[in-house]
C-alpha cells in the first residue's frame, strides 16, 4: 500500500463521519472513501504490565511521592514509547544532554521551568506549556519558581542520552549495558518546522487565545496531538470506538473531563493531569465528558503520525 493510500484510509477511520451507508460509492464532499479490509486484532489483547496502567490518576502519583521535593515516576513503557512524571525542587537543574535520533516531548504541569535549547532563546515554561526538543539539540531545564516544577516527559523507547563534552555523563551503572566514550557526532541537528515548534503555551494560546488545537509534535516515531471539544452525552456502550494492532496509545488530560471505554476495563472518567493508556489490540473510545458544553482536551500520544485506526464495519467508520 502506498503512503498516500495508507494516509487516506487512516483519515477515513480517524474522522468522525456523518450517517451515510458504508457501501456508498460516493462519500460526502471532502471526505475520503472508506477502505474495508481484514485487519489483525491482538487476541488476547495486551495486558497492562507495570508500570503501565489503564488509568494513572495524578492524585495517586502525587500521593506516592508525598513529602519529596525531587522525584521521578515511570508511567508508560511499551515497545515504542516511554513516559515519566518528574518533579524538581526549586533551584534544581537537569544536566545538559541530547538524544540521538528522536524528539523529546514535555508537558509542564506545576511550578516554572527555565528551558534552554540549543539555537533558541531560553524561555520560562509554566503550567500547560508543551515543549518539543528535536534530536541532537542539547537542552537543560532549571526549576526557577518558588515551588517544585512538575512535568511529564515522553521519549522513544530505549532512548539513551548523549552528553556534550562539557557535561559529565551519568555513571555507567545508571545506564545498564552502556559505557560513555567521546566520539564525533555526525548527521546534523534536528530542526523545527511549521508543525514542530519549541513550545506552545496551551492555556494562553488555545484555551484563552482561541488558537486551533492540533498536532504539536509530528515526527517519524512520535505524534503528540491536542484533541479539544465540548462535553456531550456519553455514547452507548455498543459504540466500541476503534483499536490499534501495532501499538499502544496513551493520552494526557489537559482540561475538562474525558470519558473512556476500554475493552476489559470498567468505564471511567479521567481528569486533568491523568494519564490513560489503551493497550495494543483493545477496543477503546474516548469522549468529552460532562458537564455538557464544557470544553475538554486530551493529548493523544502515539508512535506514528499516520497511525491506523480500525473501526467496526457496522459503525461506518464513526467513533
PDB file of N, CA and C in Angstrom, residues 56-156:
ATOM      1  N   UNK A  56      -3.708   6.123  35.121  1.00  0.00           N
ATOM      2  CA  UNK A  56      -2.833   6.654  36.162  1.00  0.00           C
ATOM      3  C   UNK A  56      -3.422   7.989  36.612  1.00  0.00           C
ATOM      4  N   UNK A  57      -4.010   8.037  37.797  1.00  0.00           N
ATOM      5  CA  UNK A  57      -4.524   9.287  38.324  1.00  0.00           C
ATOM      6  C   UNK A  57      -3.359  10.137  38.829  1.00  0.00           C
ATOM      7  N   UNK A  58      -3.372  11.423  38.496  1.00  0.00           N
ATOM      8  CA  UNK A  58      -2.331  12.315  39.001  1.00  0.00           C
ATOM      9  C   UNK A  58      -2.334  12.336  40.525  1.00  0.00           C
ATOM     10  N   UNK A  59      -3.519  12.293  41.131  1.00  0.00           N
ATOM     11  CA  UNK A  59      -3.592  12.320  42.593  1.00  0.00           C
ATOM     12  C   UNK A  59      -2.867  11.132  43.210  1.00  0.00           C
ATOM     13  N   UNK A  60      -2.936   9.969  42.559  1.00  0.00           N
ATOM     14  CA  UNK A  60      -2.231   8.794  43.068  1.00  0.00           C
ATOM     15  C   UNK A  60      -0.720   8.963  42.952  1.00  0.00           C
ATOM     16  N   UNK A  61      -0.272   9.528  41.839  1.00  0.00           N
ATOM     17  CA  UNK A  61       1.168   9.743  41.650  1.00  0.00           C
ATOM     18  C   UNK A  61       1.702  10.695  42.717  1.00  0.00           C
ATOM     19  N   UNK A  62       0.987  11.792  42.950  1.00  0.00           N
ATOM     20  CA  UNK A  62       1.440  12.764  43.945  1.00  0.00           C
ATOM     21  C   UNK A  62       1.434  12.158  45.349  1.00  0.00           C
ATOM     22  N   UNK A  63       0.452  11.318  45.643  1.00  0.00           N
ATOM     23  CA  UNK A  63       0.401  10.676  46.952  1.00  0.00           C
ATOM     24  C   UNK A  63       1.582   9.729  47.156  1.00  0.00           C
ATOM     25  N   UNK A  64       2.016   9.079  46.079  1.00  0.00           N
ATOM     26  CA  UNK A  64       3.150   8.159  46.171  1.00  0.00           C
ATOM     27  C   UNK A  64       4.433   8.888  46.552  1.00  0.00           C
ATOM     28  N   UNK A  65       4.519  10.177  46.233  1.00  0.00           N
ATOM     29  CA  UNK A  65       5.753  10.941  46.474  1.00  0.00           C
ATOM     30  C   UNK A  65       5.529  12.094  47.454  1.00  0.00           C
ATOM     31  N   UNK A  66       4.540  11.933  48.322  1.00  0.00           N
ATOM     32  CA  UNK A  66       4.235  12.964  49.309  1.00  0.00           C
ATOM     33  C   UNK A  66       5.467  13.244  50.179  1.00  0.00           C
ATOM     34  N   UNK A  67       5.778  14.519  50.353  1.00  0.00           N
ATOM     35  CA  UNK A  67       6.914  14.916  51.179  1.00  0.00           C
ATOM     36  C   UNK A  67       8.230  15.001  50.429  1.00  0.00           C
ATOM     37  N   UNK A  68       8.281  14.503  49.188  1.00  0.00           N
ATOM     38  CA  UNK A  68       9.503  14.567  48.382  1.00  0.00           C
ATOM     39  C   UNK A  68       9.496  15.828  47.525  1.00  0.00           C
ATOM     40  N   UNK A  69      10.633  16.473  47.414  1.00  0.00           N
ATOM     41  CA  UNK A  69      10.733  17.669  46.571  1.00  0.00           C
ATOM     42  C   UNK A  69      11.158  17.316  45.148  1.00  0.00           C
ATOM     43  N   UNK A  70      12.023  16.314  45.020  1.00  0.00           N
ATOM     44  CA  UNK A  70      12.534  15.904  43.706  1.00  0.00           C
ATOM     45  C   UNK A  70      12.321  14.409  43.540  1.00  0.00           C
ATOM     46  N   UNK A  71      11.682  14.013  42.442  1.00  0.00           N
ATOM     47  CA  UNK A  71      11.416  12.600  42.207  1.00  0.00           C
ATOM     48  C   UNK A  71      11.071  12.349  40.747  1.00  0.00           C
ATOM     49  N   UNK A  72      11.081  11.073  40.362  1.00  0.00           N
ATOM     50  CA  UNK A  72      10.639  10.637  39.032  1.00  0.00           C
ATOM     51  C   UNK A  72       9.760   9.403  39.214  1.00  0.00           C
ATOM     52  N   UNK A  73       8.732   9.298  38.375  1.00  0.00           N
ATOM     53  CA  UNK A  73       7.821   8.163  38.453  1.00  0.00           C
ATOM     54  C   UNK A  73       7.559   7.600  37.056  1.00  0.00           C
ATOM     55  N   UNK A  74       8.024   6.368  36.764  1.00  0.00           N
ATOM     56  CA  UNK A  74       7.716   5.749  35.468  1.00  0.00           C
ATOM     57  C   UNK A  74       6.214   5.559  35.302  1.00  0.00           C
ATOM     58  N   UNK A  75       5.700   5.889  34.118  1.00  0.00           N
ATOM     59  CA  UNK A  75       4.264   5.802  33.845  1.00  0.00           C
ATOM     60  C   UNK A  75       3.963   4.906  32.651  1.00  0.00           C
ATOM     61  N   UNK A  76       4.682   5.085  31.554  1.00  0.00           N
ATOM     62  CA  UNK A  76       4.433   4.330  30.323  1.00  0.00           C
ATOM     63  C   UNK A  76       5.722   3.658  29.872  1.00  0.00           C
ATOM     64  N   UNK A  77       5.613   2.372  29.570  1.00  0.00           N
ATOM     65  CA  UNK A  77       6.716   1.620  28.965  1.00  0.00           C
ATOM     66  C   UNK A  77       6.108   0.670  27.943  1.00  0.00           C
ATOM     67  N   UNK A  78       6.360   0.905  26.671  1.00  0.00           N
ATOM     68  CA  UNK A  78       5.938  -0.049  25.651  1.00  0.00           C
ATOM     69  C   UNK A  78       7.034  -0.160  24.594  1.00  0.00           C
ATOM     70  N   UNK A  79       6.790  -0.901  23.554  1.00  0.00           N
ATOM     71  CA  UNK A  79       7.846  -1.148  22.582  1.00  0.00           C
ATOM     72  C   UNK A  79       8.226   0.083  21.778  1.00  0.00           C
ATOM     73  N   UNK A  80       7.400   1.127  21.810  1.00  0.00           N
ATOM     74  CA  UNK A  80       7.641   2.310  21.004  1.00  0.00           C
ATOM     75  C   UNK A  80       8.010   3.551  21.819  1.00  0.00           C
ATOM     76  N   UNK A  81       7.323   3.748  22.935  1.00  0.00           N
ATOM     77  CA  UNK A  81       7.481   4.990  23.690  1.00  0.00           C
ATOM     78  C   UNK A  81       7.613   4.710  25.182  1.00  0.00           C
ATOM     79  N   UNK A  82       8.194   5.665  25.882  1.00  0.00           N
ATOM     80  CA  UNK A  82       8.236   5.619  27.341  1.00  0.00           C
ATOM     81  C   UNK A  82       7.978   7.032  27.853  1.00  0.00           C
ATOM     82  N   UNK A  83       7.343   7.124  29.035  1.00  0.00           N
ATOM     83  CA  UNK A  83       6.990   8.428  29.569  1.00  0.00           C
ATOM     84  C   UNK A  83       7.010   8.379  31.088  1.00  0.00           C
ATOM     85  N   UNK A  84       7.413   9.494  31.711  1.00  0.00           N
ATOM     86  CA  UNK A  84       7.543   9.571  33.160  1.00  0.00           C
ATOM     87  C   UNK A  84       7.070  10.933  33.663  1.00  0.00           C
ATOM     88  N   UNK A  85       6.583  10.945  34.896  1.00  0.00           N
ATOM     89  CA  UNK A  85       6.410  12.182  35.630  1.00  0.00           C
ATOM     90  C   UNK A  85       7.739  12.528  36.299  1.00  0.00           C
ATOM     91  N   UNK A  86       8.059  13.830  36.326  1.00  0.00           N
ATOM     92  CA  UNK A  86       9.262  14.306  37.012  1.00  0.00           C
ATOM     93  C   UNK A  86       8.893  15.509  37.867  1.00  0.00           C
ATOM     94  N   UNK A  87       9.496  15.592  39.036  1.00  0.00           N
ATOM     95  CA  UNK A  87       9.386  16.802  39.845  1.00  0.00           C
ATOM     96  C   UNK A  87      10.780  17.206  40.305  1.00  0.00           C
ATOM     97  N   UNK A  88      11.050  18.513  40.303  1.00  0.00           N
ATOM     98  CA  UNK A  88      12.358  19.032  40.678  1.00  0.00           C
ATOM     99  C   UNK A  88      12.190  20.218  41.618  1.00  0.00           C
ATOM    100  N   UNK A  89      12.922  20.189  42.719  1.00  0.00           N
ATOM    101  CA  UNK A  89      12.837  21.239  43.724  1.00  0.00           C
ATOM    102  C   UNK A  89      13.339  22.564  43.163  1.00  0.00           C
ATOM    103  N   UNK A  90      12.862  23.687  43.717  1.00  0.00           N
ATOM    104  CA  UNK A  90      13.352  24.998  43.268  1.00  0.00           C
ATOM    105  C   UNK A  90      14.883  25.062  43.324  1.00  0.00           C
ATOM    106  N   UNK A  91      15.473  25.603  42.279  1.00  0.00           N
ATOM    107  CA  UNK A  91      16.925  25.694  42.190  1.00  0.00           C
ATOM    108  C   UNK A  91      17.577  24.502  41.529  1.00  0.00           C
ATOM    109  N   UNK A  92      16.823  23.420  41.342  1.00  0.00           N
ATOM    110  CA  UNK A  92      17.383  22.237  40.691  1.00  0.00           C
ATOM    111  C   UNK A  92      17.565  22.456  39.202  1.00  0.00           C
ATOM    112  N   UNK A  93      18.463  21.713  38.622  1.00  0.00           N
ATOM    113  CA  UNK A  93      18.764  21.854  37.193  1.00  0.00           C
ATOM    114  C   UNK A  93      19.094  20.487  36.619  1.00  0.00           C
ATOM    115  N   UNK A  94      18.562  20.191  35.450  1.00  0.00           N
ATOM    116  CA  UNK A  94      18.895  18.940  34.779  1.00  0.00           C
ATOM    117  C   UNK A  94      20.234  19.079  34.068  1.00  0.00           C
ATOM    118  N   UNK A  95      20.998  18.000  33.934  1.00  0.00           N
ATOM    119  CA  UNK A  95      22.252  18.095  33.169  1.00  0.00           C
ATOM    120  C   UNK A  95      21.962  18.410  31.708  1.00  0.00           C
ATOM    121  N   UNK A  96      22.858  19.111  31.055  1.00  0.00           N
ATOM    122  CA  UNK A  96      22.696  19.373  29.627  1.00  0.00           C
ATOM    123  C   UNK A  96      22.912  18.066  28.872  1.00  0.00           C
ATOM    124  N   UNK A  97      21.958  17.718  28.041  1.00  0.00           N
ATOM    125  CA  UNK A  97      22.043  16.472  27.294  1.00  0.00           C
ATOM    126  C   UNK A  97      21.228  16.579  26.014  1.00  0.00           C
ATOM    127  N   UNK A  98      21.323  15.567  25.191  1.00  0.00           N
ATOM    128  CA  UNK A  98      20.566  15.493  23.940  1.00  0.00           C
ATOM    129  C   UNK A  98      20.248  14.036  23.663  1.00  0.00           C
ATOM    130  N   UNK A  99      19.365  13.794  22.703  1.00  0.00           N
ATOM    131  CA  UNK A  99      19.024  12.422  22.335  1.00  0.00           C
ATOM    132  C   UNK A  99      19.359  12.218  20.859  1.00  0.00           C
ATOM    133  N   UNK A 100      19.845  11.029  20.502  1.00  0.00           N
ATOM    134  CA  UNK A 100      20.459  10.853  19.182  1.00  0.00           C
ATOM    135  C   UNK A 100      19.540  10.965  17.973  1.00  0.00           C
ATOM    136  N   UNK A 101      18.342  10.365  18.030  1.00  0.00           N
ATOM    137  CA  UNK A 101      17.548  10.262  16.796  1.00  0.00           C
ATOM    138  C   UNK A 101      16.068  10.546  16.955  1.00  0.00           C
ATOM    139  N   UNK A 102      15.619  10.908  18.146  1.00  0.00           N
ATOM    140  CA  UNK A 102      14.194  11.113  18.370  1.00  0.00           C
ATOM    141  C   UNK A 102      13.923  12.372  19.173  1.00  0.00           C
ATOM    142  N   UNK A 103      12.745  12.941  18.955  1.00  0.00           N
ATOM    143  CA  UNK A 103      12.328  14.133  19.679  1.00  0.00           C
ATOM    144  C   UNK A 103      11.980  13.798  21.123  1.00  0.00           C
ATOM    145  N   UNK A 104      11.972  14.827  21.951  1.00  0.00           N
ATOM    146  CA  UNK A 104      11.525  14.733  23.339  1.00  0.00           C
ATOM    147  C   UNK A 104      10.294  15.619  23.497  1.00  0.00           C
ATOM    148  N   UNK A 105       9.220  15.065  24.066  1.00  0.00           N
ATOM    149  CA  UNK A 105       8.003  15.832  24.310  1.00  0.00           C
ATOM    150  C   UNK A 105       7.821  16.068  25.803  1.00  0.00           C
ATOM    151  N   UNK A 106       7.493  17.292  26.190  1.00  0.00           N
ATOM    152  CA  UNK A 106       7.365  17.660  27.606  1.00  0.00           C
ATOM    153  C   UNK A 106       6.086  18.470  27.799  1.00  0.00           C
ATOM    154  N   UNK A 107       5.329  18.153  28.855  1.00  0.00           N
ATOM    155  CA  UNK A 107       4.177  18.953  29.268  1.00  0.00           C
ATOM    156  C   UNK A 107       4.416  19.395  30.702  1.00  0.00           C
ATOM    157  N   UNK A 108       4.510  20.701  30.917  1.00  0.00           N
ATOM    158  CA  UNK A 108       4.742  21.241  32.258  1.00  0.00           C
ATOM    159  C   UNK A 108       3.401  21.367  32.966  1.00  0.00           C
ATOM    160  N   UNK A 109       3.363  20.955  34.255  1.00  0.00           N
ATOM    161  CA  UNK A 109       2.085  20.922  34.956  1.00  0.00           C
ATOM    162  C   UNK A 109       2.060  21.715  36.261  1.00  0.00           C
ATOM    163  N   UNK A 110       3.207  22.100  36.786  1.00  0.00           N
ATOM    164  CA  UNK A 110       3.252  22.920  38.001  1.00  0.00           C
ATOM    165  C   UNK A 110       4.616  23.580  38.092  1.00  0.00           C
ATOM    166  N   UNK A 111       4.683  24.691  38.841  1.00  0.00           N
ATOM    167  CA  UNK A 111       5.943  25.394  39.000  1.00  0.00           C
ATOM    168  C   UNK A 111       6.375  26.073  37.718  1.00  0.00           C
ATOM    169  N   UNK A 112       7.664  26.396  37.636  1.00  0.00           N
ATOM    170  CA  UNK A 112       8.222  27.054  36.458  1.00  0.00           C
ATOM    171  C   UNK A 112       9.561  26.426  36.088  1.00  0.00           C
ATOM    172  N   UNK A 113       9.736  26.221  34.805  1.00  0.00           N
ATOM    173  CA  UNK A 113      10.992  25.694  34.275  1.00  0.00           C
ATOM    174  C   UNK A 113      11.617  26.712  33.329  1.00  0.00           C
ATOM    175  N   UNK A 114      12.881  27.008  33.541  1.00  0.00           N
ATOM    176  CA  UNK A 114      13.634  27.769  32.556  1.00  0.00           C
ATOM    177  C   UNK A 114      14.247  26.756  31.602  1.00  0.00           C
ATOM    178  N   UNK A 115      13.833  26.829  30.349  1.00  0.00           N
ATOM    179  CA  UNK A 115      14.237  25.830  29.358  1.00  0.00           C
ATOM    180  C   UNK A 115      15.237  26.455  28.388  1.00  0.00           C
ATOM    181  N   UNK A 116      16.370  25.809  28.248  1.00  0.00           N
ATOM    182  CA  UNK A 116      17.415  26.280  27.336  1.00  0.00           C
ATOM    183  C   UNK A 116      17.681  25.186  26.309  1.00  0.00           C
ATOM    184  N   UNK A 117      17.408  25.480  25.042  1.00  0.00           N
ATOM    185  CA  UNK A 117      17.603  24.536  23.932  1.00  0.00           C
ATOM    186  C   UNK A 117      18.579  25.168  22.939  1.00  0.00           C
ATOM    187  N   UNK A 118      19.509  24.405  22.460  1.00  0.00           N
ATOM    188  CA  UNK A 118      20.491  24.906  21.508  1.00  0.00           C
ATOM    189  C   UNK A 118      19.803  25.635  20.345  1.00  0.00           C
ATOM    190  N   UNK A 119      20.255  26.853  20.066  1.00  0.00           N
ATOM    191  CA  UNK A 119      19.735  27.621  18.948  1.00  0.00           C
ATOM    192  C   UNK A 119      18.486  28.420  19.247  1.00  0.00           C
ATOM    193  N   UNK A 120      17.934  28.308  20.466  1.00  0.00           N
ATOM    194  CA  UNK A 120      16.717  29.026  20.836  1.00  0.00           C
ATOM    195  C   UNK A 120      16.980  29.943  22.025  1.00  0.00           C
ATOM    196  N   UNK A 121      16.228  31.036  22.096  1.00  0.00           N
ATOM    197  CA  UNK A 121      16.296  31.886  23.270  1.00  0.00           C
ATOM    198  C   UNK A 121      15.695  31.123  24.463  1.00  0.00           C
ATOM    199  N   UNK A 122      16.351  31.136  25.615  1.00  0.00           N
ATOM    200  CA  UNK A 122      15.768  30.477  26.787  1.00  0.00           C
ATOM    201  C   UNK A 122      14.377  31.049  27.083  1.00  0.00           C
ATOM    202  N   UNK A 123      13.486  30.216  27.595  1.00  0.00           N
ATOM    203  CA  UNK A 123      12.130  30.663  27.915  1.00  0.00           C
ATOM    204  C   UNK A 123      11.682  30.042  29.229  1.00  0.00           C
ATOM    205  N   UNK A 124      10.714  30.692  29.869  1.00  0.00           N
ATOM    206  CA  UNK A 124      10.140  30.196  31.114  1.00  0.00           C
ATOM    207  C   UNK A 124       8.836  29.478  30.791  1.00  0.00           C
ATOM    208  N   UNK A 125       8.736  28.238  31.199  1.00  0.00           N
ATOM    209  CA  UNK A 125       7.557  27.421  30.919  1.00  0.00           C
ATOM    210  C   UNK A 125       6.797  27.158  32.209  1.00  0.00           C
ATOM    211  N   UNK A 126       5.517  27.551  32.234  1.00  0.00           N
ATOM    212  CA  UNK A 126       4.645  27.286  33.375  1.00  0.00           C
ATOM    213  C   UNK A 126       3.624  26.226  33.030  1.00  0.00           C
ATOM    214  N   UNK A 127       2.616  26.096  33.870  1.00  0.00           N
ATOM    215  CA  UNK A 127       1.610  25.057  33.684  1.00  0.00           C
ATOM    216  C   UNK A 127       0.951  25.165  32.315  1.00  0.00           C
ATOM    217  N   UNK A 128       0.891  24.034  31.616  1.00  0.00           N
ATOM    218  CA  UNK A 128       0.242  23.973  30.318  1.00  0.00           C
ATOM    219  C   UNK A 128       1.178  24.133  29.143  1.00  0.00           C
ATOM    220  N   UNK A 129       2.448  24.473  29.378  1.00  0.00           N
ATOM    221  CA  UNK A 129       3.396  24.568  28.271  1.00  0.00           C
ATOM    222  C   UNK A 129       3.677  23.173  27.723  1.00  0.00           C
ATOM    223  N   UNK A 130       3.644  23.069  26.402  1.00  0.00           N
ATOM    224  CA  UNK A 130       4.034  21.845  25.710  1.00  0.00           C
ATOM    225  C   UNK A 130       5.335  22.145  24.974  1.00  0.00           C
ATOM    226  N   UNK A 131       6.353  21.345  25.233  1.00  0.00           N
ATOM    227  CA  UNK A 131       7.704  21.635  24.750  1.00  0.00           C
ATOM    228  C   UNK A 131       8.171  20.523  23.825  1.00  0.00           C
ATOM    229  N   UNK A 132       8.780  20.917  22.728  1.00  0.00           N
ATOM    230  CA  UNK A 132       9.284  19.991  21.709  1.00  0.00           C
ATOM    231  C   UNK A 132      10.786  20.210  21.562  1.00  0.00           C
ATOM    232  N   UNK A 133      11.572  19.172  21.858  1.00  0.00           N
ATOM    233  CA  UNK A 133      13.029  19.259  21.696  1.00  0.00           C
ATOM    234  C   UNK A 133      13.450  18.293  20.584  1.00  0.00           C
ATOM    235  N   UNK A 134      13.918  18.797  19.447  1.00  0.00           N
ATOM    236  CA  UNK A 134      14.362  17.917  18.364  1.00  0.00           C
ATOM    237  C   UNK A 134      15.595  17.101  18.759  1.00  0.00           C
ATOM    238  N   UNK A 135      15.836  16.047  18.004  1.00  0.00           N
ATOM    239  CA  UNK A 135      17.011  15.215  18.267  1.00  0.00           C
ATOM    240  C   UNK A 135      18.311  16.005  18.034  1.00  0.00           C
ATOM    241  N   UNK A 136      19.318  15.630  18.768  1.00  0.00           N
ATOM    242  CA  UNK A 136      20.681  16.168  18.691  1.00  0.00           C
ATOM    243  C   UNK A 136      20.763  17.663  18.988  1.00  0.00           C
ATOM    244  N   UNK A 137      19.792  18.203  19.711  1.00  0.00           N
ATOM    245  CA  UNK A 137      19.890  19.567  20.213  1.00  0.00           C
ATOM    246  C   UNK A 137      20.051  19.496  21.737  1.00  0.00           C
ATOM    247  N   UNK A 138      21.220  19.840  22.269  1.00  0.00           N
ATOM    248  CA  UNK A 138      21.403  19.821  23.721  1.00  0.00           C
ATOM    249  C   UNK A 138      20.399  20.757  24.399  1.00  0.00           C
ATOM    250  N   UNK A 139      19.875  20.314  25.549  1.00  0.00           N
ATOM    251  CA  UNK A 139      18.942  21.164  26.295  1.00  0.00           C
ATOM    252  C   UNK A 139      19.105  20.903  27.782  1.00  0.00           C
ATOM    253  N   UNK A 140      18.665  21.873  28.561  1.00  0.00           N
ATOM    254  CA  UNK A 140      18.678  21.749  30.011  1.00  0.00           C
ATOM    255  C   UNK A 140      17.478  22.498  30.564  1.00  0.00           C
ATOM    256  N   UNK A 141      17.016  22.094  31.753  1.00  0.00           N
ATOM    257  CA  UNK A 141      15.869  22.741  32.387  1.00  0.00           C
ATOM    258  C   UNK A 141      16.208  23.031  33.846  1.00  0.00           C
ATOM    259  N   UNK A 142      15.780  24.204  34.305  1.00  0.00           N
ATOM    260  CA  UNK A 142      16.054  24.631  35.680  1.00  0.00           C
ATOM    261  C   UNK A 142      14.746  25.037  36.347  1.00  0.00           C
ATOM    262  N   UNK A 143      14.511  24.556  37.570  1.00  0.00           N
ATOM    263  CA  UNK A 143      13.322  24.925  38.333  1.00  0.00           C
ATOM    264  C   UNK A 143      13.563  26.294  38.956  1.00  0.00           C
ATOM    265  N   UNK A 144      12.863  27.308  38.443  1.00  0.00           N
ATOM    266  CA  UNK A 144      13.130  28.689  38.859  1.00  0.00           C
ATOM    267  C   UNK A 144      11.998  29.301  39.681  1.00  0.00           C
ATOM    268  N   UNK A 145      10.924  28.601  39.877  1.00  0.00           N
ATOM    269  CA  UNK A 145       9.819  29.157  40.653  1.00  0.00           C
ATOM    270  C   UNK A 145      10.019  28.953  42.143  1.00  0.00           C
ATOM    271  N   UNK A 146       9.034  29.368  42.917  1.00  0.00           N
ATOM    272  CA  UNK A 146       9.076  29.206  44.362  1.00  0.00           C
ATOM    273  C   UNK A 146       8.551  27.843  44.805  1.00  0.00           C
ATOM    274  N   UNK A 147       7.993  27.087  43.893  1.00  0.00           N
ATOM    275  CA  UNK A 147       7.500  25.742  44.179  1.00  0.00           C
ATOM    276  C   UNK A 147       8.172  24.749  43.238  1.00  0.00           C
ATOM    277  N   UNK A 148       8.182  23.472  43.587  1.00  0.00           N
ATOM    278  CA  UNK A 148       8.801  22.486  42.698  1.00  0.00           C
ATOM    279  C   UNK A 148       8.158  22.501  41.305  1.00  0.00           C
ATOM    280  N   UNK A 149       8.958  22.248  40.300  1.00  0.00           N
ATOM    281  CA  UNK A 149       8.464  22.140  38.929  1.00  0.00           C
ATOM    282  C   UNK A 149       8.062  20.692  38.664  1.00  0.00           C
ATOM    283  N   UNK A 150       6.881  20.518  38.077  1.00  0.00           N
ATOM    284  CA  UNK A 150       6.346  19.194  37.782  1.00  0.00           C
ATOM    285  C   UNK A 150       6.090  19.104  36.290  1.00  0.00           C
ATOM    286  N   UNK A 151       6.606  18.038  35.657  1.00  0.00           N
ATOM    287  CA  UNK A 151       6.377  17.896  34.219  1.00  0.00           C
ATOM    288  C   UNK A 151       6.306  16.425  33.817  1.00  0.00           C
ATOM    289  N   UNK A 152       5.657  16.186  32.672  1.00  0.00           N
ATOM    290  CA  UNK A 152       5.503  14.863  32.068  1.00  0.00           C
ATOM    291  C   UNK A 152       6.399  14.825  30.837  1.00  0.00           C
ATOM    292  N   UNK A 153       7.234  13.800  30.716  1.00  0.00           N
ATOM    293  CA  UNK A 153       8.241  13.770  29.649  1.00  0.00           C
ATOM    294  C   UNK A 153       8.142  12.470  28.852  1.00  0.00           C
ATOM    295  N   UNK A 154       8.126  12.599  27.523  1.00  0.00           N
ATOM    296  CA  UNK A 154       7.938  11.453  26.622  1.00  0.00           C
ATOM    297  C   UNK A 154       9.168  11.276  25.739  1.00  0.00           C
ATOM    298  N   UNK A 155       9.624  10.024  25.618  1.00  0.00           N
ATOM    299  CA  UNK A 155      10.759   9.669  24.760  1.00  0.00           C
ATOM    300  C   UNK A 155      10.416   8.439  23.922  1.00  0.00           C
ATOM    301  N   UNK A 156      11.194   8.224  22.881  1.00  0.00           N
ATOM    302  CA  UNK A 156      11.131   6.952  22.175  1.00  0.00           C
ATOM    303  C   UNK A 156      11.667   5.876  23.109  1.00  0.00           C
TER     304      UNK A 156
END
